[in-house]
GROMACS .gro file of C-alpha atoms in nm:
model
  496
    1UNK     CA    1   3.425  -4.673   0.789
    2UNK     CA    2   3.507  -4.306   0.771
    3UNK     CA    3   3.568  -4.175   0.418
    4UNK     CA    4   3.927  -4.184   0.295
    5UNK     CA    5   4.128  -3.872   0.222
    6UNK     CA    6   4.062  -3.890  -0.156
    7UNK     CA    7   3.688  -3.911  -0.100
    8UNK     CA    8   3.687  -3.622   0.145
    9UNK     CA    9   3.895  -3.411  -0.091
   10UNK     CA   10   3.665  -3.501  -0.380
   11UNK     CA   11   3.357  -3.398  -0.187
   12UNK     CA   12   3.515  -3.074  -0.069
   13UNK     CA   13   3.616  -2.989  -0.427
   14UNK     CA   14   3.268  -3.076  -0.550
   15UNK     CA   15   3.114  -2.836  -0.298
   16UNK     CA   16   3.359  -2.560  -0.397
   17UNK     CA   17   3.272  -2.611  -0.765
   18UNK     CA   18   2.903  -2.599  -0.676
   19UNK     CA   19   2.957  -2.271  -0.489
   20UNK     CA   20   3.143  -2.131  -0.791
   21UNK     CA   21   2.855  -2.228  -1.020
   22UNK     CA   22   2.597  -2.084  -0.781
   23UNK     CA   23   2.785  -1.755  -0.765
   24UNK     CA   24   2.790  -1.716  -1.142
   25UNK     CA   25   2.434  -1.844  -1.170
   26UNK     CA   26   2.319  -1.576  -0.927
   27UNK     CA   27   2.497  -1.310  -1.130
   28UNK     CA   28   2.326  -1.433  -1.447
   29UNK     CA   29   1.992  -1.434  -1.265
   30UNK     CA   30   2.032  -1.070  -1.165
   31UNK     CA   31   2.144  -0.969  -1.515
   32UNK     CA   32   1.825  -1.132  -1.639
   33UNK     CA   33   1.623  -0.863  -1.459
   34UNK     CA   34   1.755  -0.590  -1.687
   35UNK     CA   35   1.628  -0.717  -2.020
   36UNK     CA   36   1.293  -0.664  -2.188
   37UNK     CA   37   1.050  -0.949  -2.139
   38UNK     CA   38   0.784  -1.112  -2.354
   39UNK     CA   39   0.472  -0.906  -2.413
   40UNK     CA   40   0.168  -1.043  -2.230
   41UNK     CA   41  -0.189  -0.999  -2.359
   42UNK     CA   42  -0.334  -0.662  -2.253
   43UNK     CA   43  -0.615  -0.649  -2.003
   44UNK     CA   44  -0.976  -0.570  -2.097
   45UNK     CA   45  -1.079  -0.208  -2.154
   46UNK     CA   46  -1.400  -0.086  -1.991
   47UNK     CA   47  -1.616   0.128  -2.220
   48UNK     CA   48  -1.720   0.476  -2.116
   49UNK     CA   49  -1.674   0.846  -2.175
   50UNK     CA   50  -1.327   0.994  -2.144
   51UNK     CA   51  -1.208   1.347  -2.072
   52UNK     CA   52  -1.265   1.617  -2.331
   53UNK     CA   53  -0.950   1.752  -2.497
   54UNK     CA   54  -0.776   2.058  -2.352
   55UNK     CA   55  -0.583   2.318  -2.559
   56UNK     CA   56  -0.269   2.291  -2.347
   57UNK     CA   57  -0.166   1.992  -2.135
   58UNK     CA   58   0.114   2.010  -1.880
   59UNK     CA   59   0.262   1.700  -1.713
   60UNK     CA   60   0.496   1.738  -1.414
   61UNK     CA   61   0.660   1.424  -1.279
   62UNK     CA   62   0.832   1.443  -0.939
   63UNK     CA   63   1.055   1.139  -0.974
   64UNK     CA   64   1.094   0.926  -0.662
   65UNK     CA   65   0.850   1.118  -0.441
   66UNK     CA   66   0.698   0.888  -0.179
   67UNK     CA   67   0.335   0.932  -0.082
   68UNK     CA   68   0.410   1.021   0.281
   69UNK     CA   69   0.645   1.300   0.178
   70UNK     CA   70   0.412   1.420  -0.098
   71UNK     CA   71   0.134   1.474   0.155
   72UNK     CA   72   0.358   1.717   0.346
   73UNK     CA   73   0.443   1.945   0.051
   74UNK     CA   74   0.245   2.270   0.079
   75UNK     CA   75   0.243   2.382  -0.285
   76UNK     CA   76   0.158   2.036  -0.417
   77UNK     CA   77  -0.121   2.012  -0.159
   78UNK     CA   78  -0.259   2.350  -0.262
   79UNK     CA   79  -0.253   2.255  -0.630
   80UNK     CA   80  -0.425   1.923  -0.561
   81UNK     CA   81  -0.686   2.090  -0.339
   82UNK     CA   82  -0.801   2.290  -0.643
   83UNK     CA   83  -0.825   1.979  -0.858
   84UNK     CA   84  -0.888   1.605  -0.830
   85UNK     CA   85  -0.663   1.433  -0.577
   86UNK     CA   86  -0.533   1.095  -0.704
   87UNK     CA   87  -0.371   0.781  -0.566
   88UNK     CA   88  -0.191   0.619  -0.856
   89UNK     CA   89  -0.084   0.254  -0.874
   90UNK     CA   90   0.219   0.277  -1.103
   91UNK     CA   91   0.243  -0.101  -1.153
   92UNK     CA   92   0.546  -0.327  -1.130
   93UNK     CA   93   0.841  -0.293  -1.161
   94UNK     CA   94   0.860   0.053  -1.004
   95UNK     CA   95   1.143   0.178  -1.226
   96UNK     CA   96   1.136   0.520  -1.389
   97UNK     CA   97   1.162   0.444  -1.761
   98UNK     CA   98   0.918   0.149  -1.758
   99UNK     CA   99   0.666   0.352  -1.556
  100UNK     CA  100   0.696   0.642  -1.800
  101UNK     CA  101   0.650   0.392  -2.083
  102UNK     CA  102   0.313   0.312  -1.925
  103UNK     CA  103   0.229   0.682  -1.901
  104UNK     CA  104   0.305   0.754  -2.268
  105UNK     CA  105   0.170   0.433  -2.426
  106UNK     CA  106  -0.108   0.318  -2.192
  107UNK     CA  107   0.034  -0.035  -2.178
  108UNK     CA  108   0.135  -0.193  -1.848
  109UNK     CA  109   0.489  -0.313  -1.789
  110UNK     CA  110   0.382  -0.673  -1.838
  111UNK     CA  111   0.175  -0.623  -2.154
  112UNK     CA  112   0.455  -0.419  -2.315
  113UNK     CA  113   0.745  -0.631  -2.189
  114UNK     CA  114   0.929  -0.314  -2.077
  115UNK     CA  115   1.014  -0.429  -1.727
  116UNK     CA  116   1.336  -0.327  -1.556
  117UNK     CA  117   1.468  -0.122  -1.846
  118UNK     CA  118   1.720   0.154  -1.781
  119UNK     CA  119   1.874   0.214  -2.126
  120UNK     CA  120   1.715   0.456  -2.372
  121UNK     CA  121   1.438   0.332  -2.604
  122UNK     CA  122   1.547   0.386  -2.963
  123UNK     CA  123   1.332   0.421  -3.167
  124UNK     CA  124   1.040   0.542  -2.951
  125UNK     CA  125   0.780   0.275  -2.876
  126UNK     CA  126   0.490   0.225  -3.113
  127UNK     CA  127   0.194   0.440  -3.016
  128UNK     CA  128   0.400   0.673  -2.798
  129UNK     CA  129   0.180   0.977  -2.733
  130UNK     CA  130   0.447   1.254  -2.754
  131UNK     CA  131   0.551   1.136  -3.099
  132UNK     CA  132   0.197   1.201  -3.223
  133UNK     CA  133   0.180   1.562  -3.100
  134UNK     CA  134   0.333   1.830  -3.321
  135UNK     CA  135   0.525   2.075  -3.102
  136UNK     CA  136   0.540   1.848  -2.796
  137UNK     CA  137   0.822   1.939  -2.555
  138UNK     CA  138   1.005   1.770  -2.269
  139UNK     CA  139   1.243   1.922  -2.016
  140UNK     CA  140   1.440   1.696  -1.780
  141UNK     CA  141   1.651   1.799  -1.485
  142UNK     CA  142   1.893   1.511  -1.549
  143UNK     CA  143   1.906   1.163  -1.707
  144UNK     CA  144   1.798   1.297  -2.049
  145UNK     CA  145   1.788   0.948  -2.202
  146UNK     CA  146   1.445   0.897  -2.046
  147UNK     CA  147   1.273   1.194  -2.210
  148UNK     CA  148   1.455   1.120  -2.537
  149UNK     CA  149   1.294   0.773  -2.539
  150UNK     CA  150   0.940   0.878  -2.627
  151UNK     CA  151   0.959   1.088  -2.943
  152UNK     CA  152   0.897   1.442  -2.815
  153UNK     CA  153   0.932   1.697  -3.094
  154UNK     CA  154   1.183   1.878  -2.872
  155UNK     CA  155   1.357   1.736  -2.564
  156UNK     CA  156   1.606   1.913  -2.339
  157UNK     CA  157   1.881   1.879  -2.245
  158UNK     CA  158   2.036   1.718  -2.553
  159UNK     CA  159   2.183   1.372  -2.522
  160UNK     CA  160   2.546   1.376  -2.414
  161UNK     CA  161   2.805   1.118  -2.324
  162UNK     CA  162   2.633   0.884  -2.081
  163UNK     CA  163   2.428   1.098  -1.843
  164UNK     CA  164   2.648   1.404  -1.891
  165UNK     CA  165   2.462   1.736  -1.877
  166UNK     CA  166   2.551   2.060  -2.057
  167UNK     CA  167   2.749   2.303  -1.846
  168UNK     CA  168   2.521   2.506  -1.621
  169UNK     CA  169   2.212   2.300  -1.704
  170UNK     CA  170   2.116   2.240  -1.341
  171UNK     CA  171   2.104   2.613  -1.280
  172UNK     CA  172   1.902   2.678  -1.599
  173UNK     CA  173   1.663   2.385  -1.567
  174UNK     CA  174   1.383   2.561  -1.376
  175UNK     CA  175   1.397   2.862  -1.610
  176UNK     CA  176   1.376   2.645  -1.922
  177UNK     CA  177   1.094   2.437  -1.769
  178UNK     CA  178   0.892   2.748  -1.678
  179UNK     CA  179   0.935   2.889  -2.030
  180UNK     CA  180   0.819   2.560  -2.182
  181UNK     CA  181   0.514   2.543  -1.956
  182UNK     CA  182   0.414   2.899  -2.048
  183UNK     CA  183   0.453   2.833  -2.421
  184UNK     CA  184   0.178   2.755  -2.668
  185UNK     CA  185   0.292   2.394  -2.703
  186UNK     CA  186  -0.006   2.155  -2.678
  187UNK     CA  187   0.194   1.910  -2.461
  188UNK     CA  188   0.480   1.988  -2.222
  189UNK     CA  189   0.645   1.737  -1.990
  190UNK     CA  190   0.871   1.844  -1.701
  191UNK     CA  191   1.074   1.571  -1.532
  192UNK     CA  192   1.209   1.673  -1.190
  193UNK     CA  193   1.475   1.428  -1.071
  194UNK     CA  194   1.646   1.568  -0.763
  195UNK     CA  195   1.418   1.380  -0.522
  196UNK     CA  196   1.507   1.046  -0.679
  197UNK     CA  197   1.876   1.131  -0.674
  198UNK     CA  198   1.859   1.214  -0.304
  199UNK     CA  199   1.666   0.894  -0.238
  200UNK     CA  200   1.933   0.680  -0.400
  201UNK     CA  201   2.214   0.867  -0.228
  202UNK     CA  202   2.074   0.895   0.124
  203UNK     CA  203   1.730   0.730   0.146
  204UNK     CA  204   1.380   0.866   0.195
  205UNK     CA  205   1.434   0.907   0.570
  206UNK     CA  206   1.724   1.147   0.519
  207UNK     CA  207   1.730   1.527   0.554
  208UNK     CA  208   1.871   1.543   0.199
  209UNK     CA  209   1.559   1.372   0.063
  210UNK     CA  210   1.328   1.608   0.252
  211UNK     CA  211   1.527   1.906   0.125
  212UNK     CA  212   1.508   1.783  -0.234
  213UNK     CA  213   1.132   1.732  -0.199
  214UNK     CA  214   1.091   2.087  -0.068
  215UNK     CA  215   1.300   2.227  -0.355
  216UNK     CA  216   1.094   2.030  -0.607
  217UNK     CA  217   0.775   2.164  -0.449
  218UNK     CA  218   0.907   2.516  -0.502
  219UNK     CA  219   0.982   2.434  -0.867
  220UNK     CA  220   0.624   2.309  -0.906
  221UNK     CA  221   0.498   2.638  -0.767
  222UNK     CA  222   0.705   2.828  -1.018
  223UNK     CA  223   0.571   2.616  -1.306
  224UNK     CA  224   0.209   2.668  -1.202
  225UNK     CA  225   0.269   3.041  -1.164
  226UNK     CA  226   0.412   3.054  -1.517
  227UNK     CA  227   0.062   3.007  -1.663
  228UNK     CA  228  -0.122   3.196  -1.392
  229UNK     CA  229  -0.497   3.157  -1.401
  230UNK     CA  230  -0.512   3.056  -1.769
  231UNK     CA  231  -0.825   2.854  -1.825
  232UNK     CA  232  -0.696   2.658  -2.126
  233UNK     CA  233  -0.441   2.448  -1.934
  234UNK     CA  234  -0.488   2.103  -1.782
  235UNK     CA  235  -0.230   1.980  -1.532
  236UNK     CA  236  -0.122   1.621  -1.463
  237UNK     CA  237   0.104   1.611  -1.156
  238UNK     CA  238   0.240   1.279  -1.033
  239UNK     CA  239   0.534   1.070  -0.915
  240UNK     CA  240   0.659   0.750  -1.074
  241UNK     CA  241   0.754   0.564  -0.755
  242UNK     CA  242   0.854   0.618  -0.396
  243UNK     CA  243   1.170   0.522  -0.207
  244UNK     CA  244   1.261   0.300   0.085
  245UNK     CA  245   1.366   0.483   0.403
  246UNK     CA  246   1.720   0.363   0.334
  247UNK     CA  247   1.690   0.427  -0.040
  248UNK     CA  248   1.591   0.212  -0.334
  249UNK     CA  249   1.289   0.119  -0.544
  250UNK     CA  250   1.187  -0.135  -0.805
  251UNK     CA  251   0.963  -0.376  -0.612
  252UNK     CA  252   0.589  -0.383  -0.562
  253UNK     CA  253   0.564  -0.261  -0.202
  254UNK     CA  254   0.261  -0.035  -0.161
  255UNK     CA  255   0.475   0.239  -0.004
  256UNK     CA  256   0.672   0.257  -0.329
  257UNK     CA  257   0.407   0.157  -0.584
  258UNK     CA  258   0.123   0.388  -0.472
  259UNK     CA  259   0.200   0.756  -0.526
  260UNK     CA  260   0.023   1.089  -0.494
  261UNK     CA  261  -0.101   1.268  -0.800
  262UNK     CA  262  -0.357   1.526  -0.901
  263UNK     CA  263  -0.543   1.639  -1.210
  264UNK     CA  264  -0.629   2.005  -1.226
  265UNK     CA  265  -0.749   2.264  -1.471
  266UNK     CA  266  -0.969   2.304  -1.771
  267UNK     CA  267  -1.261   2.061  -1.787
  268UNK     CA  268  -1.161   1.834  -1.498
  269UNK     CA  269  -1.463   1.669  -1.332
  270UNK     CA  270  -1.437   1.599  -0.960
  271UNK     CA  271  -1.540   1.304  -0.750
  272UNK     CA  272  -1.635   1.389  -0.392
  273UNK     CA  273  -1.512   1.175  -0.109
  274UNK     CA  274  -1.135   1.193  -0.102
  275UNK     CA  275  -0.855   1.079  -0.334
  276UNK     CA  276  -0.949   0.890  -0.648
  277UNK     CA  277  -0.765   0.555  -0.681
  278UNK     CA  278  -0.657   0.459  -1.032
  279UNK     CA  279  -0.384   0.278  -1.223
  280UNK     CA  280  -0.110   0.440  -1.427
  281UNK     CA  281  -0.272   0.294  -1.740
  282UNK     CA  282  -0.591   0.482  -1.648
  283UNK     CA  283  -0.398   0.807  -1.610
  284UNK     CA  284  -0.240   0.739  -1.951
  285UNK     CA  285  -0.588   0.708  -2.101
  286UNK     CA  286  -0.689   1.041  -1.944
  287UNK     CA  287  -0.374   1.197  -2.086
  288UNK     CA  288  -0.443   1.065  -2.437
  289UNK     CA  289  -0.800   1.194  -2.419
  290UNK     CA  290  -0.673   1.531  -2.298
  291UNK     CA  291  -0.454   1.581  -2.607
  292UNK     CA  292  -0.727   1.452  -2.839
  293UNK     CA  293  -0.563   1.126  -2.943
  294UNK     CA  294  -0.717   0.778  -2.940
  295UNK     CA  295  -0.569   0.524  -2.705
  296UNK     CA  296  -0.274   0.335  -2.856
  297UNK     CA  297  -0.314  -0.025  -2.970
  298UNK     CA  298  -0.301  -0.251  -2.667
  299UNK     CA  299  -0.362   0.033  -2.420
  300UNK     CA  300  -0.538  -0.093  -2.106
  301UNK     CA  301  -0.663   0.222  -1.937
  302UNK     CA  302  -1.024   0.281  -1.848
  303UNK     CA  303  -1.199   0.605  -1.953
  304UNK     CA  304  -1.243   0.870  -1.687
  305UNK     CA  305  -1.614   0.798  -1.645
  306UNK     CA  306  -1.537   0.434  -1.557
  307UNK     CA  307  -1.249   0.531  -1.328
  308UNK     CA  308  -1.469   0.767  -1.128
  309UNK     CA  309  -1.749   0.510  -1.106
  310UNK     CA  310  -1.526   0.222  -0.996
  311UNK     CA  311  -1.509   0.145  -0.625
  312UNK     CA  312  -1.145   0.035  -0.660
  313UNK     CA  313  -0.930  -0.033  -0.963
  314UNK     CA  314  -0.789  -0.375  -1.040
  315UNK     CA  315  -0.415  -0.407  -0.986
  316UNK     CA  316  -0.156  -0.456  -1.258
  317UNK     CA  317   0.085  -0.627  -1.018
  318UNK     CA  318   0.167  -0.983  -1.132
  319UNK     CA  319   0.164  -1.287  -0.905
  320UNK     CA  320   0.266  -1.652  -0.952
  321UNK     CA  321   0.005  -1.878  -1.106
  322UNK     CA  322  -0.150  -2.171  -0.917
  323UNK     CA  323   0.040  -2.410  -1.142
  324UNK     CA  324   0.371  -2.248  -1.051
  325UNK     CA  325   0.286  -2.274  -0.683
  326UNK     CA  326   0.211  -2.646  -0.725
  327UNK     CA  327   0.531  -2.714  -0.920
  328UNK     CA  328   0.744  -2.503  -0.686
  329UNK     CA  329   0.612  -2.659  -0.367
  330UNK     CA  330   0.641  -3.011  -0.510
  331UNK     CA  331   1.004  -2.955  -0.605
  332UNK     CA  332   1.090  -2.791  -0.273
  333UNK     CA  333   0.926  -3.070  -0.072
  334UNK     CA  334   1.112  -3.334  -0.273
  335UNK     CA  335   1.444  -3.166  -0.192
  336UNK     CA  336   1.352  -3.137   0.177
  337UNK     CA  337   1.256  -3.504   0.184
  338UNK     CA  338   1.603  -3.593   0.058
  339UNK     CA  339   1.753  -3.375   0.330
  340UNK     CA  340   1.552  -3.545   0.601
  341UNK     CA  341   1.704  -3.882   0.513
  342UNK     CA  342   2.030  -3.762   0.661
  343UNK     CA  343   1.885  -3.636   0.986
  344UNK     CA  344   1.750  -3.789   1.304
  345UNK     CA  345   1.481  -3.635   1.519
  346UNK     CA  346   1.739  -3.465   1.738
  347UNK     CA  347   1.897  -3.302   1.433
  348UNK     CA  348   1.590  -3.152   1.264
  349UNK     CA  349   1.685  -2.812   1.404
  350UNK     CA  350   1.961  -2.802   1.140
  351UNK     CA  351   1.693  -2.741   0.875
  352UNK     CA  352   1.618  -2.400   1.025
  353UNK     CA  353   1.947  -2.232   0.935
  354UNK     CA  354   1.810  -2.046   0.626
  355UNK     CA  355   1.546  -1.892   0.854
  356UNK     CA  356   1.815  -1.755   1.088
  357UNK     CA  357   2.013  -1.627   0.791
  358UNK     CA  358   1.710  -1.453   0.643
  359UNK     CA  359   1.622  -1.301   0.979
  360UNK     CA  360   1.973  -1.161   1.002
  361UNK     CA  361   1.951  -1.007   0.654
  362UNK     CA  362   1.608  -0.860   0.727
  363UNK     CA  363   1.717  -0.725   1.066
  364UNK     CA  364   2.017  -0.544   0.919
  365UNK     CA  365   1.897  -0.444   0.571
  366UNK     CA  366   1.519  -0.478   0.569
  367UNK     CA  367   1.301  -0.724   0.383
  368UNK     CA  368   1.477  -0.855   0.071
  369UNK     CA  369   1.274  -0.719  -0.220
  370UNK     CA  370   1.355  -0.579  -0.562
  371UNK     CA  371   1.351  -0.234  -0.401
  372UNK     CA  372   1.632  -0.330  -0.163
  373UNK     CA  373   1.975  -0.258  -0.316
  374UNK     CA  374   2.135  -0.528  -0.102
  375UNK     CA  375   2.001  -0.807  -0.329
  376UNK     CA  376   2.184  -0.687  -0.642
  377UNK     CA  377   2.567  -0.670  -0.591
  378UNK     CA  378   2.750  -0.960  -0.758
  379UNK     CA  379   2.931  -1.081  -0.446
  380UNK     CA  380   2.660  -0.995  -0.197
  381UNK     CA  381   2.902  -0.930   0.089
  382UNK     CA  382   2.650  -0.721   0.281
  383UNK     CA  383   2.394  -1.001   0.276
  384UNK     CA  384   2.656  -1.262   0.360
  385UNK     CA  385   2.772  -1.070   0.668
  386UNK     CA  386   2.417  -1.003   0.788
  387UNK     CA  387   2.332  -1.374   0.750
  388UNK     CA  388   2.588  -1.466   1.020
  389UNK     CA  389   2.329  -1.632   1.252
  390UNK     CA  390   2.262  -1.883   0.976
  391UNK     CA  391   2.631  -1.960   0.927
  392UNK     CA  392   2.669  -2.040   1.295
  393UNK     CA  393   2.390  -2.299   1.266
  394UNK     CA  394   2.539  -2.439   0.942
  395UNK     CA  395   2.880  -2.498   1.098
  396UNK     CA  396   2.740  -2.649   1.418
  397UNK     CA  397   2.507  -2.879   1.225
  398UNK     CA  398   2.776  -2.994   0.980
  399UNK     CA  399   3.030  -3.061   1.258
  400UNK     CA  400   2.782  -3.260   1.468
  401UNK     CA  401   2.671  -3.468   1.171
  402UNK     CA  402   3.032  -3.550   1.081
  403UNK     CA  403   3.115  -3.645   1.439
  404UNK     CA  404   2.818  -3.881   1.441
  405UNK     CA  405   2.968  -4.067   1.149
  406UNK     CA  406   2.764  -3.931   0.858
  407UNK     CA  407   2.952  -3.940   0.526
  408UNK     CA  408   3.013  -3.612   0.337
  409UNK     CA  409   2.730  -3.677   0.091
  410UNK     CA  410   2.474  -3.709   0.367
  411UNK     CA  411   2.611  -3.408   0.553
  412UNK     CA  412   2.590  -3.194   0.239
  413UNK     CA  413   2.238  -3.312   0.155
  414UNK     CA  414   2.112  -3.259   0.509
  415UNK     CA  415   2.262  -2.913   0.559
  416UNK     CA  416   2.230  -2.766   0.209
  417UNK     CA  417   1.889  -2.910   0.128
  418UNK     CA  418   1.677  -2.636   0.294
  419UNK     CA  419   1.852  -2.357   0.100
  420UNK     CA  420   1.833  -2.559  -0.221
  421UNK     CA  421   1.460  -2.606  -0.167
  422UNK     CA  422   1.414  -2.234  -0.107
  423UNK     CA  423   1.615  -2.149  -0.420
  424UNK     CA  424   1.418  -2.383  -0.645
  425UNK     CA  425   1.085  -2.264  -0.506
  426UNK     CA  426   1.183  -1.897  -0.551
  427UNK     CA  427   1.305  -1.945  -0.908
  428UNK     CA  428   0.991  -2.128  -1.016
  429UNK     CA  429   0.764  -1.867  -0.856
  430UNK     CA  430   0.972  -1.585  -1.004
  431UNK     CA  431   0.903  -1.714  -1.354
  432UNK     CA  432   1.203  -1.918  -1.465
  433UNK     CA  433   1.104  -2.106  -1.778
  434UNK     CA  434   0.836  -1.853  -1.862
  435UNK     CA  435   1.049  -1.592  -2.039
  436UNK     CA  436   1.068  -1.335  -1.758
  437UNK     CA  437   1.247  -1.357  -1.424
  438UNK     CA  438   1.071  -1.065  -1.259
  439UNK     CA  439   0.809  -1.130  -0.994
  440UNK     CA  440   0.747  -0.922  -0.681
  441UNK     CA  441   0.940  -1.059  -0.383
  442UNK     CA  442   1.030  -1.396  -0.536
  443UNK     CA  443   1.290  -1.267  -0.781
  444UNK     CA  444   1.475  -1.098  -0.496
  445UNK     CA  445   1.428  -1.404  -0.276
  446UNK     CA  446   1.599  -1.621  -0.539
  447UNK     CA  447   1.902  -1.392  -0.523
  448UNK     CA  448   1.914  -1.431  -0.144
  449UNK     CA  449   1.867  -1.808  -0.157
  450UNK     CA  450   2.144  -1.847  -0.416
  451UNK     CA  451   2.382  -1.650  -0.195
  452UNK     CA  452   2.288  -1.858   0.112
  453UNK     CA  453   2.349  -2.182  -0.077
  454UNK     CA  454   2.681  -2.052  -0.214
  455UNK     CA  455   2.826  -1.960   0.126
  456UNK     CA  456   2.684  -2.268   0.298
  457UNK     CA  457   2.846  -2.492   0.034
  458UNK     CA  458   3.187  -2.342   0.112
  459UNK     CA  459   3.135  -2.383   0.486
  460UNK     CA  460   3.032  -2.748   0.450
  461UNK     CA  461   3.334  -2.807   0.224
  462UNK     CA  462   3.561  -2.690   0.506
  463UNK     CA  463   3.385  -2.915   0.759
  464UNK     CA  464   3.390  -3.236   0.553
  465UNK     CA  465   3.758  -3.209   0.455
  466UNK     CA  466   3.930  -3.303   0.787
  467UNK     CA  467   3.908  -3.662   0.914
  468UNK     CA  468   3.675  -3.736   1.201
  469UNK     CA  469   3.579  -4.029   1.420
  470UNK     CA  470   3.271  -4.236   1.351
  471UNK     CA  471   3.151  -4.216   1.709
  472UNK     CA  472   2.904  -4.480   1.806
  473UNK     CA  473   2.951  -4.682   1.486
  474UNK     CA  474   3.244  -4.907   1.590
  475UNK     CA  475   3.233  -5.214   1.805
  476UNK     CA  476   2.933  -5.419   1.910
  477UNK     CA  477   2.743  -5.492   2.225
  478UNK     CA  478   2.666  -5.845   2.112
  479UNK     CA  479   2.790  -6.163   2.283
  480UNK     CA  480   3.015  -6.268   1.998
  481UNK     CA  481   3.317  -6.117   1.831
  482UNK     CA  482   3.643  -5.988   1.967
  483UNK     CA  483   3.482  -5.703   2.155
  484UNK     CA  484   3.347  -5.930   2.422
  485UNK     CA  485   3.004  -5.952   2.575
  486UNK     CA  486   3.046  -5.636   2.776
  487UNK     CA  487   3.109  -5.422   2.471
  488UNK     CA  488   3.428  -5.281   2.626
  489UNK     CA  489   3.612  -5.362   2.306
  490UNK     CA  490   3.436  -5.062   2.151
  491UNK     CA  491   3.629  -4.835   2.384
  492UNK     CA  492   3.958  -4.975   2.252
  493UNK     CA  493   3.857  -4.997   1.888
  494UNK     CA  494   4.093  -4.806   1.660
  495UNK     CA  495   3.972  -4.473   1.528
  496UNK     CA  496   3.929  -4.476   1.152
   0.00000   0.00000   0.00000
């Protein structure tokens, strides 16, 4: 017998409530990215000889500069050609303040628990290198909260309301930075941000991004010229992450995580044979050695001698443990098994709808990762629209299952099960239950899966609400009963 109106209404309301809960659960999941996580044990430190100290150390960070663009900048290329070319693995997440935390403390994002942090660090982290250097200076083009997080003796511009800058600061920035670089300060940090701003606004494939990179290259040339051929200066030039062609960063993609850098100047040994690969923690160790300070407690960087000798550095990018893979797959398979109970062989195609939805999202917006801005908005309209191929399959599958007489519970389990399995698998692999919800790819995938399950629940609610016939379930072809031996009574059986 087909479900009565009260049962259909109850199931529709239950699916709407589930969608409401999924929506708010997804929002809470995303908010969970932006909190500090538990500190993990630091990795082992390889013994060896580090760099000798230099009288003056200058660090220039070209925020958001992708490797491909960096290789095309003439002044940066000239500077690197006269020093040691580097390929730096900045770790994960690829977010500016956490990456700079690695640079100034020598601790990876995971060992420090500073993951997707955006707000200022106050007080500065324990062991922060600038706080140990009398007369250290920092000059930032914008977003002064970052340079004010690490205890520089002097940091410009001063903190204002939000990210507000003093009047005329943009025009004065290069002058102030050049004066700081030419000073006697033992440590000067210049943070150039216009590339990152262009990346967020227009993407790395845009003319605006290329123009910002060229302007930043010119600023670098001015900074290097400010000290001329002084032989007491050591330069660290690097980026903190790259950008997607359409804009965005944060994930662990190699095109965003691996950046160009170079080390040039007083006492820098060279390794023949092309760029030297190293981790940001290794560069932090070289920086600490250069200013004559011991590595901070928990610092993970290898000394320069070990970096040069290594064939390839180990990565600091986390990945799900074997146990999490076992638990996640077991849970996902159990959910899929429950879904299969509501499907016949001819209906197994209905399980593929999340694949079509994901293909639509990827086709329109690119692979869903933590670098892709599309995974973050609370409502996720852009993802929902791009997932349209999946919604077509959901509606067709739900309608066919209802017309074949399946009750609402079985329709919901059969259609929603694949997305539920994907959501549970993603959440377990992303780290739910372990104190941190940030894992390359899987954290973003959980956001996508939650959105898919939310929208699909609403669509199924609409399908199960109207009455439908239980085709093929009424009447009998047997020789007894009022339908007759020919089974023609089934044709005249009342629709329920």
